[in-house]
Coordinates of C-alpha atoms in Angstrom, one line a residue:
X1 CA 0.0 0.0 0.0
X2 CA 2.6 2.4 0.8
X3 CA 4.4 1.6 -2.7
X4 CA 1.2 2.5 -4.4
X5 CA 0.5 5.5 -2.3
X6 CA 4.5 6.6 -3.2
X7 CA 3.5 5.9 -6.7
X8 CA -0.1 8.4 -6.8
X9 CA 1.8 10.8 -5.4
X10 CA 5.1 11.0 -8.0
X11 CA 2.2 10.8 -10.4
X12 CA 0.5 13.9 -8.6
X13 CA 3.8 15.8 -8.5
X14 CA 4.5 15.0 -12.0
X15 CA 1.2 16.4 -13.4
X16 CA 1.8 19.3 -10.8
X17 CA 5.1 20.7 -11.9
X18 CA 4.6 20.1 -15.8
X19 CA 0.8 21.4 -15.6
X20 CA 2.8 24.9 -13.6
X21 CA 5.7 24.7 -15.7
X22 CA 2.8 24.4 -19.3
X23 CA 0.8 27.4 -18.1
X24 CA 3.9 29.9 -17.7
X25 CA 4.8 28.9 -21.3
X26 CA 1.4 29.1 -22.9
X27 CA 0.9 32.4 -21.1
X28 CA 4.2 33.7 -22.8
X29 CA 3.1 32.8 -26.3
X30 CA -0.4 33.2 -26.1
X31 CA -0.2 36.6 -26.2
X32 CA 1.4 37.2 -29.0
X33 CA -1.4 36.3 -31.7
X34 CA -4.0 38.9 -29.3
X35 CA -1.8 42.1 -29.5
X36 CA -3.3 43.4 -32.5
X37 CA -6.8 42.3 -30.8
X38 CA -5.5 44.1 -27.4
X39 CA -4.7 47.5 -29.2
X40 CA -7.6 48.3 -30.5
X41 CA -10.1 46.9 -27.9
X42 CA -7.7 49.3 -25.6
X43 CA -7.6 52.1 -28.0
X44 CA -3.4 51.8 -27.9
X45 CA -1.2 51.7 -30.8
X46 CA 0.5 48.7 -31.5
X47 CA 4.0 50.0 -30.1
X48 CA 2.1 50.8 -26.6
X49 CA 0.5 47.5 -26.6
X50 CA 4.1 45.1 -27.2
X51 CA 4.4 46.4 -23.4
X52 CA 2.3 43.9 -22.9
X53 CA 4.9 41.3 -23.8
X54 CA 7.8 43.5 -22.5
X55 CA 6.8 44.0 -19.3
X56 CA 6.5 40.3 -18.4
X57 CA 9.7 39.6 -20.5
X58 CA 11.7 42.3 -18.2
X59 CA 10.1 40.8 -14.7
X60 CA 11.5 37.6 -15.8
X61 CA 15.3 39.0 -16.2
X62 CA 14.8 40.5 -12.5
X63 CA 13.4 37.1 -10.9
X64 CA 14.9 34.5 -12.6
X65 CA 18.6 34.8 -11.6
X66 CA 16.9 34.9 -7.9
X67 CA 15.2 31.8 -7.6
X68 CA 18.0 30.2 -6.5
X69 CA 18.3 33.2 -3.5
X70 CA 14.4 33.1 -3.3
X71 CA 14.1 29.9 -2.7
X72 CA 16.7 29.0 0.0
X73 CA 15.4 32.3 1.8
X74 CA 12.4 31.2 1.8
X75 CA 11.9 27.6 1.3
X76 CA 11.4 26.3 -1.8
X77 CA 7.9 25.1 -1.0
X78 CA 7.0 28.0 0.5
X79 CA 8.4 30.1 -2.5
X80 CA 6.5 27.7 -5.2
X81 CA 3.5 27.9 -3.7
X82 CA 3.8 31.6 -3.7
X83 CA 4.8 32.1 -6.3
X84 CA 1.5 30.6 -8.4
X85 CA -0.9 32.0 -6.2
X86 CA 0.8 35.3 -7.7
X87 CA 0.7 34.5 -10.5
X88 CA -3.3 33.2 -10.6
X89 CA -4.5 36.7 -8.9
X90 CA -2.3 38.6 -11.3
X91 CA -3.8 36.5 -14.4
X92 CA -7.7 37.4 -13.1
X93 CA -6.4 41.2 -12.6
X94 CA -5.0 41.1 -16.2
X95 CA -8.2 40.0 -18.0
X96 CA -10.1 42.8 -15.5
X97 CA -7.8 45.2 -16.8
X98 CA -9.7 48.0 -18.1
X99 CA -7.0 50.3 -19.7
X100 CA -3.5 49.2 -21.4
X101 CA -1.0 50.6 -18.4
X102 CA -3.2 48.4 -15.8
X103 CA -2.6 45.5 -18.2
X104 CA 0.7 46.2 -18.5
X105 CA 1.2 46.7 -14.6
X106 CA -0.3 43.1 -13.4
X107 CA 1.9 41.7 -17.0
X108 CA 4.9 42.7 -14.6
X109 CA 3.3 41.4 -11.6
X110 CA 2.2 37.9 -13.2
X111 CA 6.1 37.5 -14.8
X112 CA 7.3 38.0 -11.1
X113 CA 5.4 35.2 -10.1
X114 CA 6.1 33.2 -13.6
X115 CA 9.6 33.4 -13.2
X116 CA 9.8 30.6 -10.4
X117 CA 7.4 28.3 -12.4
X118 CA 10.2 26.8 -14.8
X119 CA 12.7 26.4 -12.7
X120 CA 11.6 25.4 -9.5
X121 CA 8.8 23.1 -11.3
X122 CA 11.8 21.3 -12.8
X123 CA 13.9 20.9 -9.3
X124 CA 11.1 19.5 -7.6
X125 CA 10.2 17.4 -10.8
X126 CA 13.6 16.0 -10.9
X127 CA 13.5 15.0 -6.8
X128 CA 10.8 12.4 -7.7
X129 CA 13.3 10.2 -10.1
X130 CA 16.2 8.3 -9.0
X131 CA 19.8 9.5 -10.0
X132 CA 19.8 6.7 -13.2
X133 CA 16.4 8.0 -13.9
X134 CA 17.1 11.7 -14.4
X135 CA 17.4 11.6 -18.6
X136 CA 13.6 10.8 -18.2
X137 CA 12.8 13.3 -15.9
X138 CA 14.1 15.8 -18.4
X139 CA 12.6 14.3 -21.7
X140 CA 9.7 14.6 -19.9
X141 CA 10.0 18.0 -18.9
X142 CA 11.0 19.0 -21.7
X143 CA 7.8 17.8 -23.8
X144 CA 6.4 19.9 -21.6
X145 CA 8.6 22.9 -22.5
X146 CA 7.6 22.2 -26.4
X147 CA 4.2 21.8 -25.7
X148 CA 3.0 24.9 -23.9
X149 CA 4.7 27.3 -27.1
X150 CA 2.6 25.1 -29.2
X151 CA -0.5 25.4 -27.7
X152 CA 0.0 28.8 -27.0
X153 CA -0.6 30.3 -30.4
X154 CA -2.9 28.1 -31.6
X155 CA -5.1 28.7 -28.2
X156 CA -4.9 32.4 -28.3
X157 CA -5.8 32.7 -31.7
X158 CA -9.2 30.3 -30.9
X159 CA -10.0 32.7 -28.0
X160 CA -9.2 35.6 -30.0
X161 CA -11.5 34.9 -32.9
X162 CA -14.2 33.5 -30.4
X163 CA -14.6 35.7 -27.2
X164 CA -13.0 37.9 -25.4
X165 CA -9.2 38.4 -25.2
X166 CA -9.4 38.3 -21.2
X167 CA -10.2 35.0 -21.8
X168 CA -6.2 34.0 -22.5
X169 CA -5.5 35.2 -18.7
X170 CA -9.0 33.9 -17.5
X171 CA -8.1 30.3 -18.1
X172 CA -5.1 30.7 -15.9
X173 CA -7.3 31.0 -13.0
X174 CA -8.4 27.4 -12.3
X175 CA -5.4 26.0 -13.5
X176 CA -3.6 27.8 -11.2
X177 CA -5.6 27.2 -8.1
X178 CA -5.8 24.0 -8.6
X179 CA -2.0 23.8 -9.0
X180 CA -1.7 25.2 -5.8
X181 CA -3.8 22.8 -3.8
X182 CA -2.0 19.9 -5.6
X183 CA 1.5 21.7 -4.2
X184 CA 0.1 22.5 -0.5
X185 CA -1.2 19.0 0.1
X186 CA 1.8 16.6 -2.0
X187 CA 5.1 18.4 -2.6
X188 CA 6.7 18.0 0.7
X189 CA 9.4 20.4 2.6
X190 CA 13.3 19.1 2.2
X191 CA 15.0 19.3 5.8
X192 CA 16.5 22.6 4.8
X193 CA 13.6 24.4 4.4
X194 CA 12.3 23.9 8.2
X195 CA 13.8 26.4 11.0
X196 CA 15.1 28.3 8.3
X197 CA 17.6 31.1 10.1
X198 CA 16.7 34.1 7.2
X199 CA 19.0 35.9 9.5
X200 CA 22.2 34.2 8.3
X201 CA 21.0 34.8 4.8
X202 CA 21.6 37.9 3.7
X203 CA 19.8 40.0 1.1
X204 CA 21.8 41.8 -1.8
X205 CA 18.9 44.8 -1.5
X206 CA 21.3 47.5 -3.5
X207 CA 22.1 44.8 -6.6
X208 CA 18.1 43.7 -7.1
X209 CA 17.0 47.5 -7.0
X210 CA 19.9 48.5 -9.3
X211 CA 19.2 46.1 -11.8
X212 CA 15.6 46.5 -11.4
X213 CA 15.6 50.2 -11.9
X214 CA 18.4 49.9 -14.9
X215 CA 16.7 47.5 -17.0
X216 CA 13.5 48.7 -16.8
X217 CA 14.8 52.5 -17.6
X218 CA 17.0 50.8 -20.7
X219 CA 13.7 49.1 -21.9
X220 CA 11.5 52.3 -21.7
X221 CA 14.0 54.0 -23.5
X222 CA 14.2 51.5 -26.6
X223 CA 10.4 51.3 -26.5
X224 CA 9.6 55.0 -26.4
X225 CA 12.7 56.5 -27.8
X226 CA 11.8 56.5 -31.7
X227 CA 8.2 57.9 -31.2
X228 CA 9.6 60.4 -28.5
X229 CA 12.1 61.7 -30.7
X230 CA 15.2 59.9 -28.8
X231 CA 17.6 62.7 -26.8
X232 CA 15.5 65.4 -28.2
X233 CA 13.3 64.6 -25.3
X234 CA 14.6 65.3 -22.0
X235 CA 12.9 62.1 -19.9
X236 CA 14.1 60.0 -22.5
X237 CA 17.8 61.9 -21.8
X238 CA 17.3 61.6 -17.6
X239 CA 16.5 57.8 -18.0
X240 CA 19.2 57.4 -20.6
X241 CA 21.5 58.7 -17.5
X242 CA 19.7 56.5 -14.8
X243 CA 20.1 53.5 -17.2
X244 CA 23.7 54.0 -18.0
X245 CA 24.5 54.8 -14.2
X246 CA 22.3 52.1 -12.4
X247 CA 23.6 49.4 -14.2
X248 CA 27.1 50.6 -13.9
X249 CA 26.5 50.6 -10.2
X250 CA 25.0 47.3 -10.5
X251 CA 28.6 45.8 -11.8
X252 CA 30.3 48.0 -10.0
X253 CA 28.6 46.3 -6.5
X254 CA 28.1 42.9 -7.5
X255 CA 31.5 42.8 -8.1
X256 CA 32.7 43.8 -4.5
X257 CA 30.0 42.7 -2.4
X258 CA 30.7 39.5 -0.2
X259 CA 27.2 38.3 -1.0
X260 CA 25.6 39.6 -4.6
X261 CA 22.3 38.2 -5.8
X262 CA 24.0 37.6 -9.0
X263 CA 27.4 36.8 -9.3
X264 CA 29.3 38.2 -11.6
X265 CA 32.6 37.1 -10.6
X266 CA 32.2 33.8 -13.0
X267 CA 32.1 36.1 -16.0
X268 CA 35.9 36.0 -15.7
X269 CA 35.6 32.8 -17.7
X270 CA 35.6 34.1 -21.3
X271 CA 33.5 30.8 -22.4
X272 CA 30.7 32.1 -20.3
X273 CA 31.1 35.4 -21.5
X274 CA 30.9 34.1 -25.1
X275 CA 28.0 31.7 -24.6
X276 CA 26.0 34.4 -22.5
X277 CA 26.4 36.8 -25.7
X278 CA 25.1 34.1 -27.9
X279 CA 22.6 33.1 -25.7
X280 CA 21.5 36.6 -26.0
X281 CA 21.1 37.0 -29.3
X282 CA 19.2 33.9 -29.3
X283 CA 17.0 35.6 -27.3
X284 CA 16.4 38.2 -29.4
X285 CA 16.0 36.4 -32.3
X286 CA 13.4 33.8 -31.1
X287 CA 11.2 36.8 -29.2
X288 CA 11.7 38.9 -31.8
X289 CA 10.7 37.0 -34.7
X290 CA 7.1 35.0 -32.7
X291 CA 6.8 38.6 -32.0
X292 CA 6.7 40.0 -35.8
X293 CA 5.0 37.2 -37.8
X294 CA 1.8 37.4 -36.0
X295 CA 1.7 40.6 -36.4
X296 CA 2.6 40.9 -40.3
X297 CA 0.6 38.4 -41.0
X298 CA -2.7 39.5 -39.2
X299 CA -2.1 43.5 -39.9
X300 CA -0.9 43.1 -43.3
X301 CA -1.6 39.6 -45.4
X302 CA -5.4 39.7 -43.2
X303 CA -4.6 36.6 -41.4
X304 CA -7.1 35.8 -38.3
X305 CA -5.6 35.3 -34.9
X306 CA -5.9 31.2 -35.2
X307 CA -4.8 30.9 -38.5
X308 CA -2.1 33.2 -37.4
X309 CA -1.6 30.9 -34.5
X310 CA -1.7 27.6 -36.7
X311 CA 1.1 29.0 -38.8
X312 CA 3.3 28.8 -36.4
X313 CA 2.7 25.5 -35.4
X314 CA 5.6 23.9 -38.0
X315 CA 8.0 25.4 -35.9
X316 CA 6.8 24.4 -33.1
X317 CA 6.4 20.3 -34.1
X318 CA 9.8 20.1 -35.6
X319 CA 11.2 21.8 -32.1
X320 CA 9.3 18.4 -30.3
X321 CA 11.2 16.2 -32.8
X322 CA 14.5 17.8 -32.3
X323 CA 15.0 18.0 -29.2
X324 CA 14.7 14.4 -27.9
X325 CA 17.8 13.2 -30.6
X326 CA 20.0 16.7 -29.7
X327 CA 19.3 15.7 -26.1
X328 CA 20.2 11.5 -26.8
X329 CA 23.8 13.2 -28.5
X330 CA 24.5 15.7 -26.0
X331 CA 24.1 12.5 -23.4
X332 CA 26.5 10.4 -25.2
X333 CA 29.0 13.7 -24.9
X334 CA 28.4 15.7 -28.6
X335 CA 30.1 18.5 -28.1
X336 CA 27.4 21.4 -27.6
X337 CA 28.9 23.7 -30.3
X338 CA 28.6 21.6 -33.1
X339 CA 24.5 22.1 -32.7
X340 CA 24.9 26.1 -31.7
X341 CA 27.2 26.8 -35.2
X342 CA 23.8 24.8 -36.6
X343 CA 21.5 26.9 -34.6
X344 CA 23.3 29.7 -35.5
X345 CA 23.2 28.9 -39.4
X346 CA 19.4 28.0 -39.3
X347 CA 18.2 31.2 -37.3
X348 CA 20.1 33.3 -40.3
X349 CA 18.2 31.2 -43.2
X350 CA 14.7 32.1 -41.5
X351 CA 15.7 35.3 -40.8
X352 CA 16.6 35.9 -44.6
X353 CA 14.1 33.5 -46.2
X354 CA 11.4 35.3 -44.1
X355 CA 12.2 38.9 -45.5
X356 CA 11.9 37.7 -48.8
X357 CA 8.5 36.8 -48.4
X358 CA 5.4 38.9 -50.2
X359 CA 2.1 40.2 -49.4
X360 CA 0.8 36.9 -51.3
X361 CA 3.1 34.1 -49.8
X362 CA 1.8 30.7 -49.6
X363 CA 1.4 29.3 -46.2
X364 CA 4.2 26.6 -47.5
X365 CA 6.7 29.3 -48.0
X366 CA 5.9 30.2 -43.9
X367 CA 6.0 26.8 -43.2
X368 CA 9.4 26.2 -44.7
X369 CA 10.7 29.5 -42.8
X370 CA 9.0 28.1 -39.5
X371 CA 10.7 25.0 -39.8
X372 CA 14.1 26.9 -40.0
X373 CA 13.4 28.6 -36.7
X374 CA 11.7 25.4 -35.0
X375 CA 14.5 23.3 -35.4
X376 CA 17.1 26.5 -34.8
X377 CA 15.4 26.9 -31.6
X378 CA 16.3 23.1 -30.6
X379 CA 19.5 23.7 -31.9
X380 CA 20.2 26.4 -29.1
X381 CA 18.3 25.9 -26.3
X382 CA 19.7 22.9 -24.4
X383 CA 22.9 23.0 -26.3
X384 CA 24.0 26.7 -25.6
X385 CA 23.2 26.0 -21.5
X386 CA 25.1 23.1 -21.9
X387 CA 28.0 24.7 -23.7
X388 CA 27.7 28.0 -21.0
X389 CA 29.3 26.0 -18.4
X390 CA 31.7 23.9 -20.0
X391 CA 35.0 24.9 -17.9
X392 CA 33.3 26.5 -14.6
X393 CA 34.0 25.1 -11.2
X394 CA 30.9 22.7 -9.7
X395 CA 30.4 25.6 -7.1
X396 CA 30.2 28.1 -9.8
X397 CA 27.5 26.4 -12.2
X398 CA 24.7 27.2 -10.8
X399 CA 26.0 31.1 -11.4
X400 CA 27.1 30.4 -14.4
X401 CA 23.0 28.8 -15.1
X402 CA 21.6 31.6 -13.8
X403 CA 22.9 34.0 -15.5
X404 CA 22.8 32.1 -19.1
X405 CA 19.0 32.1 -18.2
X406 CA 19.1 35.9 -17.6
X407 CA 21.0 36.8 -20.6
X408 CA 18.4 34.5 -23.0
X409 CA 15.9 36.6 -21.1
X410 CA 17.0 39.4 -21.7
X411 CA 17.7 39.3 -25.3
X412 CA 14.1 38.1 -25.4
X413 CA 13.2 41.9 -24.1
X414 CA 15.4 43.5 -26.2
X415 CA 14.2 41.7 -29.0
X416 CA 10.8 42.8 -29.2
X417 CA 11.3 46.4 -28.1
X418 CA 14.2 46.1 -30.8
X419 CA 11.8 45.1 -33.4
X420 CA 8.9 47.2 -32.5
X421 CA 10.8 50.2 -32.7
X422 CA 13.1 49.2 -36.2
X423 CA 10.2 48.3 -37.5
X424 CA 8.1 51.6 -36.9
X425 CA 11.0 53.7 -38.2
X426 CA 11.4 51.3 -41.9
X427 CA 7.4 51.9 -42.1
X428 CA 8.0 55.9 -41.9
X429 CA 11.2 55.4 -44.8
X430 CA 9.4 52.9 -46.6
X431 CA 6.2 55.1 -46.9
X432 CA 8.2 58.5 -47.6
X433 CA 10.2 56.1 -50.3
X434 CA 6.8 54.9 -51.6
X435 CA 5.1 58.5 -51.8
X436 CA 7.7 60.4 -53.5
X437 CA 7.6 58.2 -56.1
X438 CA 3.8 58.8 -56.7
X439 CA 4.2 61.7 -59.8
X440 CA 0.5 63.0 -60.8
X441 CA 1.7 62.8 -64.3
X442 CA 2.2 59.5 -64.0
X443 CA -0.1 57.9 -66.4
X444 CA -0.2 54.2 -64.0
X445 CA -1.0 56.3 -61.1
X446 CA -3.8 58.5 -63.0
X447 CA -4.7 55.2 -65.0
X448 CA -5.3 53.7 -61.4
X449 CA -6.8 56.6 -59.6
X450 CA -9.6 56.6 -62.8
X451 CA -10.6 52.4 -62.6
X452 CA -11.3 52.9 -58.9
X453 CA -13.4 55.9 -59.3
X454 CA -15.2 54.5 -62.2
X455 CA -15.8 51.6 -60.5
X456 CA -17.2 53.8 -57.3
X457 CA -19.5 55.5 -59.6
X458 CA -21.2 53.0 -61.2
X459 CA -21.8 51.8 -57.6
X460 CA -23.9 55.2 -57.4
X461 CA -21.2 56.8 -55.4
X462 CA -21.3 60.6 -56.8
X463 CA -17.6 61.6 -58.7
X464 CA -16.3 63.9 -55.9
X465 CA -16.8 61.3 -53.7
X466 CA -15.4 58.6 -55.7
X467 CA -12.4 60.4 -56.2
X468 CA -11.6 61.1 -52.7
X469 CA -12.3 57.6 -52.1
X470 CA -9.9 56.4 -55.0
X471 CA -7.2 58.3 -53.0
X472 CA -8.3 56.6 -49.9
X473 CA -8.0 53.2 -51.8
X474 CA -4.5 53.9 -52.7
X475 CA -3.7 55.4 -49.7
X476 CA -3.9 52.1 -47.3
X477 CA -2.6 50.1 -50.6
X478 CA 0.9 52.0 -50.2
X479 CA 0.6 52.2 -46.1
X480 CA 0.1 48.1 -46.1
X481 CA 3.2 47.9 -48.7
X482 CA 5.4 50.2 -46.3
X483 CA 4.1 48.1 -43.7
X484 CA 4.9 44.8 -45.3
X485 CA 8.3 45.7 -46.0
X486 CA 9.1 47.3 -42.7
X487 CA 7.8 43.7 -41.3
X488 CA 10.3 42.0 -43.9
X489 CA 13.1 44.3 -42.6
X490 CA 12.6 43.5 -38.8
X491 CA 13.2 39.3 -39.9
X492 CA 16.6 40.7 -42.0
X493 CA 17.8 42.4 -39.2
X494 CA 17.6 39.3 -37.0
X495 CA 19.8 37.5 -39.7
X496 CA 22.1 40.2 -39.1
X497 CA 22.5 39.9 -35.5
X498 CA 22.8 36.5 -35.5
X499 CA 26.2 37.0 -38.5
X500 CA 27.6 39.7 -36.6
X501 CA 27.8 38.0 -33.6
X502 CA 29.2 34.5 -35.1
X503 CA 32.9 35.8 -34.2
X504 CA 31.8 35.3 -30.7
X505 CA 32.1 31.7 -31.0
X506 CA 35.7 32.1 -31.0
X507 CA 35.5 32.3 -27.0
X508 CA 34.3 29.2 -27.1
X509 CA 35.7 26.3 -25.4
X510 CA 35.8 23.2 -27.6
X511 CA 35.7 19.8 -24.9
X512 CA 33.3 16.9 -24.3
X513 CA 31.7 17.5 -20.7
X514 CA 31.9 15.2 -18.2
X515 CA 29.0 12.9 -16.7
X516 CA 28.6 14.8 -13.8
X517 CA 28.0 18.2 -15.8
X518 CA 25.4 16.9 -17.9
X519 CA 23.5 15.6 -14.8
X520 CA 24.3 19.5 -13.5
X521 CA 22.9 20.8 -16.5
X522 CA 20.0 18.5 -16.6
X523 CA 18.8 19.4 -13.1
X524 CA 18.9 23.5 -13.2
X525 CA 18.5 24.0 -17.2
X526 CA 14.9 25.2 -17.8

């Protein structure tokens, strides 16, 4: 009996942990395919509205490197628990937001409390399997890491199309409290999270507000700074100077303080500081491009949000397939940077093959480009973790993890503030380009100016009116070009990134890890 009862409950912690783990992914894609649905149920521009994203994305930087702190201070029970019941109340206060900057506020708050879900859901997943059993433990979590991206799109675009965006936070809420129950009544304390003496641990309060305070300045100024005229603006110059500043005093400190939240020190080892800048642009490529191609393809090539969603789903299948055999071959000690310098190479070919694309692209030719970033993705995920630590001390990889986390992160936020603003400035070129080249003796122009008025009139719309609606006509026709190829320019500049940073592999080391790495890597990676 007690077997059995051992049994329902590794079951119960299994469904527990991958269920929390599902929902914090889903809830990071979801959103995507409802931004366009967001803005102008909100009455926000599109720019305003990708805070939506950002603002969860930047939470996640702050938190993430901390579990680790969080956790021990706390208990790791105690801090789980938490940390969904956050995470629920901040999901029903989202989809009860009323205005964007409220929805934007409990984004922040519901990223603080999803940024223990991955990683914490993985450490108690792995304390259910025996040592020899740990290479199931992570195949299965990471199904679950595929799964919730793929659902994500494909859900939000349902919803979308159906109700109510509020819904995509909505159906957080009894997922979440149920998750909680399940954690309060069968995940158990470890012995060193009773009589826990906070007092002996201290708390690094200077580094978490100077990085909290610096990265959020830095992202309000590459999400504002293009439609706020940059340094012409004097907030946009005061937070430049709190940016530059806080962050500095953020090194500065965590650098000379006995106890920092983030260590620093291991940055020493230039394979980490390689990997890390990889792992950034990673990052930004993967954000940045879920973030444009629902977007394009909805505003401009009059997608709906689930067939926006289902496009995406390629990507997403080939990632599940990928994974398991880049897994099997970094097991049997494949050297991690054979599959980033392949990750590297595919993220560049859907980068470029997706700026090539026109307003009339098949859904094959997305499919193809899709595929490129789906099995990219796999390519760099796992592999780039792995290859992060490759020469750092066993006391020094869990820093080394952390902060590979908070750099991918990162470059996530970056990404799609990045992209946002590039992509507003190539519509303003793009249209100017487009406009100037609109001559009124230009017989094509007059030519099509006349068939749409004609066609107006003998509708019974009077000639005056016709006219100005010909205009009209041709106005949008030349706004959704600019548009298009503003879109087309945000996926080249990813290809670009990814080029220029391809010298960084240099810093690379080139060994086979050990056994006892890969079970390190295996337990913290998320």
């Amino acid at each position: 009996m007690a077997a059995e009862r051992n049994k329902f409950i590794k079951i119960i912690i299994i469904i527990t942990t991958i269920t929390a783990a599902i929902m914090e992914l889903i809830d990071m894609s979801i959103i995507n395919v409802a931004l366009n649905n967001i803005s102008g149920t909100l009455g926000a521009t599109l720019e305003d509205a990708s805070w939506v994203v950002t603002s969860y994305a930047i939470a996640n930087v702050i938190i993430i490197p901390l579990t680790g702190f969080l956790s021990r201070y706390f208990g790791r029970k105690n801090y789980y628990l938490t940390s969904i019941i956050i995470f629920t109340i901040a999901s029903y206060m989202c989809g009860a937001s009323s205005s964007l900057w409220m929805l934007v506020f409990w984004r922040f708050v519901q990223g603080i409390g999803g940024g223990a879900l991955l990683s914490v859901s993985q450490g108690i997943l792995f304390d259910q399997f025996k040592p020899e059993e740990k290479g199931i433990a992570g195949g299965i979590f990471g199904m679950g890491i595929v799964i919730g991206p793929t659902i994500g799109p494909i859900l939000g675009g349902y919803i979308i199309d159906n109700y109510h965006w509020a819904l995509i936070f909505d159906i957080n809420i009894p997922i979440g409290i149920v998750a909680a129950l399940l954690t309060w009544k069968f995940i158990d304390r470890k012995e060193d999270e009773y009589n826990i003496d906070r007092k002996a641990i201290p708390i690094d309060y200077m580094g978490i507000l100077s990085l909290a305070i610096g990265i959020g300045a830095l992202q309000y100024i590459l999400e504002k700074g293009q439609s706020e005229d940059w340094f012409q603006t004097e907030h946009i110059r005061y937070l430049t100077a709190l940016a530059v500043v806080s962050l500095a005093f953020f090194i500065w400190w965590e650098l000379h303080t006995k106890t920092p939240a983030i260590n620093l020190r291991v940055l020493k080892n230039r394979n980490l500081v390689g990997s890390n800048v990889l792992t950034f642009v990673c990052g930004f490529g993967l954000f940045g491009s879920v973030y444009l191609f629902p977007v394009m393809v909805q505003r401009v090539m009059g997608y709906t949000p689930t067939e926006s969603g289902l496009a995406m789903v390629p990507g997403a299948l080939v990632t599940i397939f990928a994974m398991p055999f880049i897994g099997t071959a970094l097991g049997k000690g494949v050297k991690p940077i054979y599959f980033v310098i392949l990750g590297f190479t595919l993220f560049i070919l859907h980068g470029y093959t997706s700026s090539l694309a026109s307003p009339d692209a098949s859904r094959g030719w997305f499919a193809m480009t899709q595929i490129f970033r789906g099995v990219g993705t796999g390519c760099l995920t796992v592999p780039l973790l792995s290859q992060a630590v490759v020469g750092l001390k066993v006391q020094d990889m869990a820093y080394g993890i952390s902060l590979n986390n908070m750099f991918r992160q990162l470059g996530g936020a970056f990404g799609i503030a990045i992209m946002n603003t590039y992509a507003t400035n190539r519509f303003a070129t793009h249209r100017s380009d487009l406009v100037s080249n609109l001559q009124e003796n230009n017989p094509l122009l007059t030519e099509r100016i006349e068939g749409i008025s004609h066609g107006l009139i003998a509708k019974g719309v009077n000639p005056i009116a016709a006219r100005q609606a010909a205009h009209g006509v041709l106005d949008h026709a030349l706004s959704n070009q600019a548009q298009m190829q503003a879109y087309l320019d945000g996926f080249l500049l990813i290809s670009i990134f990814f080029a220029c940073t391809i010298p960084f592999m240099l810093l690379l080391k080139n060994q086979t890890m050990d056994a006892e790495t890969r079970a390190k890597i295996a337990a913290e990676a998320h």
